[in-house]
Structure formats: structure tokens, C-alpha cells
Short mmCIF file of C-alpha atoms in Angstrom, two decimals:
data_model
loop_
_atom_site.label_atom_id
_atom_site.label_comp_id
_atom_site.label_asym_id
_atom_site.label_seq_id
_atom_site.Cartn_x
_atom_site.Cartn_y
_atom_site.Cartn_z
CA UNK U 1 -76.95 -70.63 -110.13
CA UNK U 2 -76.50 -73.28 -112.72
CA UNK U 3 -74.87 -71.64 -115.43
CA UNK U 4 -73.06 -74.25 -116.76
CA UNK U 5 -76.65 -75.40 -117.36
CA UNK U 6 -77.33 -72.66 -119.67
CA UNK U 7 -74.33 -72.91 -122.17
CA UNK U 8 -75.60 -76.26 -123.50
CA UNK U 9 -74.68 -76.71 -126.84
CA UNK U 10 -77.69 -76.13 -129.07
CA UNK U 11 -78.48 -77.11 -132.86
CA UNK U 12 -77.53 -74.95 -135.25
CA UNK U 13 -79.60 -71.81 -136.01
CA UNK U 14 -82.25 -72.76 -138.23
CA UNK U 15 -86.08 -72.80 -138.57
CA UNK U 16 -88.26 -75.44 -138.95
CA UNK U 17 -92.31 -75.39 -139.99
CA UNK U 18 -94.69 -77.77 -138.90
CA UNK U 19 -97.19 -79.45 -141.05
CA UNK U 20 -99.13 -76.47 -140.96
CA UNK U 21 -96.15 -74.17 -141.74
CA UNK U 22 -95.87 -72.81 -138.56
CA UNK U 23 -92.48 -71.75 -137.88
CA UNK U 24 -90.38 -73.39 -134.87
CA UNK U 25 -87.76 -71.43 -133.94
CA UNK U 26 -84.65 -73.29 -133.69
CA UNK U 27 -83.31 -72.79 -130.09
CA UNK U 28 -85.56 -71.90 -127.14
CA UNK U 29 -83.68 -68.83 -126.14
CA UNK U 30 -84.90 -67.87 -130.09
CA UNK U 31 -89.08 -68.79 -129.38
CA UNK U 32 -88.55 -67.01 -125.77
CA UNK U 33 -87.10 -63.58 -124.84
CA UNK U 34 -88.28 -64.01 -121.46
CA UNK U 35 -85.57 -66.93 -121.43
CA UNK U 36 -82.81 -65.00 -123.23
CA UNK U 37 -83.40 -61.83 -120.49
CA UNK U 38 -83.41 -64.83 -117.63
CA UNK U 39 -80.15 -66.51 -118.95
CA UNK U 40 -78.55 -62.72 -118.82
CA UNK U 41 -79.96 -62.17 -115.42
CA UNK U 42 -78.53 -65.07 -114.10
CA UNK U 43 -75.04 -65.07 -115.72
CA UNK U 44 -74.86 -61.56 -113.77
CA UNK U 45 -75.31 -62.86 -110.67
CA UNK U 46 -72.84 -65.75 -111.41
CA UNK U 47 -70.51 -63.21 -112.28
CA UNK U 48 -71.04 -61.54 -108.90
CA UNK U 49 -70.43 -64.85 -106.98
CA UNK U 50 -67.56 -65.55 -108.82
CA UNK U 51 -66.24 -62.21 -107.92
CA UNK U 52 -67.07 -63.03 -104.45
CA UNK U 53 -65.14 -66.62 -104.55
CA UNK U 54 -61.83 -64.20 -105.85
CA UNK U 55 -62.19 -62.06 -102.83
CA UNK U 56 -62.30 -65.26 -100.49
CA UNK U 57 -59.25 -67.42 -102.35
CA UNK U 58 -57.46 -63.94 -101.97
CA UNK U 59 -58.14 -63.81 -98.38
CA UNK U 60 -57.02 -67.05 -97.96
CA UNK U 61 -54.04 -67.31 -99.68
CA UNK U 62 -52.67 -63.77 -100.11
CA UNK U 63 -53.74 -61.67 -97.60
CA UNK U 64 -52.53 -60.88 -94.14
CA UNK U 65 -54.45 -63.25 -91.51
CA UNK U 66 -54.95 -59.97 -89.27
CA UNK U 67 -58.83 -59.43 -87.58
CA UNK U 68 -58.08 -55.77 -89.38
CA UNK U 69 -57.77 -57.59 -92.92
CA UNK U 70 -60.21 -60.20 -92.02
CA UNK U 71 -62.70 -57.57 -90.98
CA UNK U 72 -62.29 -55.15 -94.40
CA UNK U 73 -62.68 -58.10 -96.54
CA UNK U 74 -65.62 -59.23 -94.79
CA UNK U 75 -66.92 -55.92 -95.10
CA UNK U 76 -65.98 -55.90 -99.38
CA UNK U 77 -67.85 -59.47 -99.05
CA UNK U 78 -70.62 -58.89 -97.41
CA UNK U 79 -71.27 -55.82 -100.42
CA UNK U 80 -71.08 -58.27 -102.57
CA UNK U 81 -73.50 -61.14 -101.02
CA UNK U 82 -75.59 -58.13 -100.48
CA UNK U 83 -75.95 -57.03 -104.31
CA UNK U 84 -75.88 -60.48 -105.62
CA UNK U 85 -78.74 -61.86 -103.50
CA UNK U 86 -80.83 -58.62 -103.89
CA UNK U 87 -80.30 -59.68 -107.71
CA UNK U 88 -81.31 -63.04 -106.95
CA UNK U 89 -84.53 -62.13 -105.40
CA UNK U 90 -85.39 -59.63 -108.05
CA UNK U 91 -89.47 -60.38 -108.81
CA UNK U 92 -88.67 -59.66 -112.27
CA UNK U 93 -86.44 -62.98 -111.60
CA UNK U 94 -89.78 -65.12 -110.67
CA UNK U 95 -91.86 -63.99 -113.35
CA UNK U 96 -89.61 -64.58 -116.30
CA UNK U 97 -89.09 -68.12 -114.62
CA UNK U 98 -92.78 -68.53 -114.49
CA UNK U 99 -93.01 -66.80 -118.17
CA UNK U 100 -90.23 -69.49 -119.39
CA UNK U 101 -92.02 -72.36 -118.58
CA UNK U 102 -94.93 -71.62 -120.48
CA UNK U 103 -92.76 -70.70 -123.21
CA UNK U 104 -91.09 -73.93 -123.18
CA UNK U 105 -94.33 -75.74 -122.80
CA UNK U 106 -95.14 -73.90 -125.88
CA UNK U 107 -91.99 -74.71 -127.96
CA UNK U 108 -92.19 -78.34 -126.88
CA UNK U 109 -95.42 -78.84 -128.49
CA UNK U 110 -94.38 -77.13 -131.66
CA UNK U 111 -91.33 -78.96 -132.08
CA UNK U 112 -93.25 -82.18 -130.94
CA UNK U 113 -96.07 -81.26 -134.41
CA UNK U 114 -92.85 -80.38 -136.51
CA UNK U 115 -90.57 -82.64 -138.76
CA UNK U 116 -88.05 -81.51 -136.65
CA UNK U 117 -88.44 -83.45 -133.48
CA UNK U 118 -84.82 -84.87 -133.25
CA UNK U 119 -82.77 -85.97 -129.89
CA UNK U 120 -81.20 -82.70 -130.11
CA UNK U 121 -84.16 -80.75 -129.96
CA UNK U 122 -84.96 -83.11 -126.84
CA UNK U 123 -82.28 -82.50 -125.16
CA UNK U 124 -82.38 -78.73 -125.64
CA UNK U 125 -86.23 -78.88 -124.33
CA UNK U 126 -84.55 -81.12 -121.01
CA UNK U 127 -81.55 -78.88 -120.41
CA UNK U 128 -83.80 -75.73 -120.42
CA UNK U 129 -86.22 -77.67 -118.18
CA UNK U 130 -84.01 -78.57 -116.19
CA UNK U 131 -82.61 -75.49 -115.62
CA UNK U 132 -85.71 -73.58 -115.17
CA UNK U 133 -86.59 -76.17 -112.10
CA UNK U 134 -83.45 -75.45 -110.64
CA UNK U 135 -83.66 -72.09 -110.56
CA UNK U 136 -87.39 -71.79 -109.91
CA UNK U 137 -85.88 -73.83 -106.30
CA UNK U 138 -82.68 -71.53 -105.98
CA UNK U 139 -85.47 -68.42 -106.32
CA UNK U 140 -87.96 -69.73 -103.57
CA UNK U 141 -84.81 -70.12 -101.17
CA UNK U 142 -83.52 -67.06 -101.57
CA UNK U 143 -86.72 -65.12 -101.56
CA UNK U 144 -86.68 -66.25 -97.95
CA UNK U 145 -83.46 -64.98 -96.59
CA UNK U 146 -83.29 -60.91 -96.71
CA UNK U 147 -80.47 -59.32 -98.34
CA UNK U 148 -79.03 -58.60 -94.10
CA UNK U 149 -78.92 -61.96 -93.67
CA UNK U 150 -76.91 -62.74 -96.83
CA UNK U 151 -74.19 -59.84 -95.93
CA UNK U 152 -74.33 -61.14 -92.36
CA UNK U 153 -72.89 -64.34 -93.70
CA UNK U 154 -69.97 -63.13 -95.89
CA UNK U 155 -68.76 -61.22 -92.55
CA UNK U 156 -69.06 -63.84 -90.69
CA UNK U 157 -67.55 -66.44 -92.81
CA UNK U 158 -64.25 -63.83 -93.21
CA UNK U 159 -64.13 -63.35 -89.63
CA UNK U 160 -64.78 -66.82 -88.44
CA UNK U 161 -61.82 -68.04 -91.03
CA UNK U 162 -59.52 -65.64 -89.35
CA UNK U 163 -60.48 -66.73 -86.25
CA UNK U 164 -60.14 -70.67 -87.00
CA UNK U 165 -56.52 -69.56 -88.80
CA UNK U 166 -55.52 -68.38 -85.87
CA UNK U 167 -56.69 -70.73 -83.28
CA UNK U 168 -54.64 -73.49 -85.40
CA UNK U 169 -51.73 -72.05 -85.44
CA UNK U 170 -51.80 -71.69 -81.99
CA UNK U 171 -52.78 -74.87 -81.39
CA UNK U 172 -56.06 -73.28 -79.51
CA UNK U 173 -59.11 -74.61 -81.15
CA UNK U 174 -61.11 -73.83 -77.70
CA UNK U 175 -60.58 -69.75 -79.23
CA UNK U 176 -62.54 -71.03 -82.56
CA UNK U 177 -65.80 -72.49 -79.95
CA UNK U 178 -67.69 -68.97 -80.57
CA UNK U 179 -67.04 -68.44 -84.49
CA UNK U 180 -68.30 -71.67 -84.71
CA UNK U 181 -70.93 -71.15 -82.66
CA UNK U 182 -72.10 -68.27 -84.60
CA UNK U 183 -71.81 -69.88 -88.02
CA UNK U 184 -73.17 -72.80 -86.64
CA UNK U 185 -76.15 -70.65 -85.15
CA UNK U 186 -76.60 -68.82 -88.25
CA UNK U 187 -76.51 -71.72 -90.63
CA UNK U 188 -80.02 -72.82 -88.33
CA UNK U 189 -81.78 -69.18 -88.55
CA UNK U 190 -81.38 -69.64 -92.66
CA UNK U 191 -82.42 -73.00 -92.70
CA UNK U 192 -85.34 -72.23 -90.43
CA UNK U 193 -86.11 -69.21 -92.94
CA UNK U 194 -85.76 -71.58 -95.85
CA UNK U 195 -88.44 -74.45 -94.67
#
């Protein structure tokens, strides 16, 4: 949820004044708490998924390729899609995107009436942009796709790696046709939620 977005270096922690001695605070996450409670949000979530991308390197390296293992840890991952998507979809999430950008639009045009209009303070007005517009995107997509669906998928995806694990080692890749036809069949019902 681009989070390597959001630990952009920024210049260092002091205030500026414009000509009418206004002060500028000297990050954005300083002139908006609605970006500094968005930023925590989100690191959460990427905590969660990262969580989730242990649980599926274990499966695929440590554990036992049974369907009895395969189905428990699609059960643990499907938890976990479940909690990190209803996170994701949080309205709280939306409005402190939506509160952000005006905030931004606000800092921009103080900085821009300051003395202290420097590359830096460009590129920390881009990078939060930036960010904002990705997420604002990654929000509308999820919004679409109920937290079932998301768990759905982390099952399936455990199962239907068992499955293909198994069908290569036995040299049977007609026994993967259905897992694939459910993933593939299940990748169309989210895209067809998503447009």
C-alpha cells in the first residue's frame, strides 16, 4: 500500500514564515494530522500483509505440502486478508485521504508564498501527492471487493498451491485444471467488481 512511499526522507524539522509571518510547518505530516493518522493507518495494514507474505513463504518452503496443512494455513490466511482488507476499506481511510489533499493543497500554497520554497520542499509536496493518488486508487478498489471475497482468495491461493505442488510432482498437471479454474474464475468476479 505504498509504504515505501511514505518514509521519504524529509527536510529537517524546522519552521519557516512567509512574508506575512505565517508559519509553514516544515514537513507535511507536521501542517496535517489527518496525514500523520493516514501514514499510521496504512503502515498497519502493511504490517498485516507482510504478516500474510510470512505465512505464505512458510507454506511454501517449510511446511508439509499435505491438503490438511494447506487447508489450516489457508484458513490462518484467509483471517488475515480478512482483517487487513476490512482495514483497508475503513471510511475513516477515505476521508482522511480526501482531508489530506486539501491539506496538502493548503501547505503547497504556503510553502509556494514562503522563502522557503526549495527542491526539497518540492519533492516532499510530490512524494505526498503521489502517495495520496495511489492510495486514493488502492481505496476505490478495495471498497469494491467485500471482506468474503478477500478471505476467499487467501484459501484459495493456499489450496490451489497445494494442489499445483502436487500435480508437479506427479507429473499430473490435468489434477491442477480445477484450482486453476477457480483462481482463474475468481480473479474475473474481482475484476468485474473492480470496473
Amino acid at each position: 500500500c505504498g509504504l515505501s512511499a511514505m518514509t521519504t526522507a524529509t527536510p529537517a524539522a524546522t519552521t519557516t514564515t512567509t512574508a506575512a509571518a505565517t508559519p509553514v510547518a516544515a514537513t507535511f505530516e507536521d501542517h496535517s494530522p489527518s496525514y500523520k493518522v493516514l501514514l499510521e493507518k496504512l503502515r498497519t495494514i502493511t504490517h498485516l500483509e507482510r504478516a500474510s507474505a510470512v505465512l505464505n513463504y512458510d507454506r511454501q518452503i517449510f511446511m508439509p505440502q499435505t491438503d490438511a496443512s494447506a487447508a489450516q494455513r489457508g484458513k490462518q490466511l484467509a483471517v488475515l486478508a480478512t482483517i487487513s482488507h476490512e482495514k483497508s476499506i475503513d471510511p475513516e481511510i477515505g476521508q482522511l485521504l480526501e482531508k489530506s489533499a486539501l491539506d496538502l493543497e493548503e501547505w503547497s500554497s504556503l510553502l509556494k508564498g514562503s522563502n522557503d520554497y526549495s527542491i526539497e520542499r518540492q519533492a516532499a509536496i510530490h512524494s505526498a501527492s503521489r502517495l495520496l493518488e495511489l492510495e486514493t486508487k488502492s481505496y476505490k478498489k478495495a471498497t469494491c471487493i467485500p471482506s468474503s471475497l478477500a478471505a476467499r482468495k487467501a484459501e484459495l491461493e493456499s489450496s490451489a498451491y497445494a494442489a499445483w505442488v502436487k500435480a508437479r510432482e506427479n507429473d499430473d498437471f490435468s489434477s491442477f485444471a480445477p484450482s486453476l479454474k477457480q483462481c482463474f474464475d475468481l480473479a474475473k468476479e474481482i475484476t468485474t467488481l473492480q470496473r
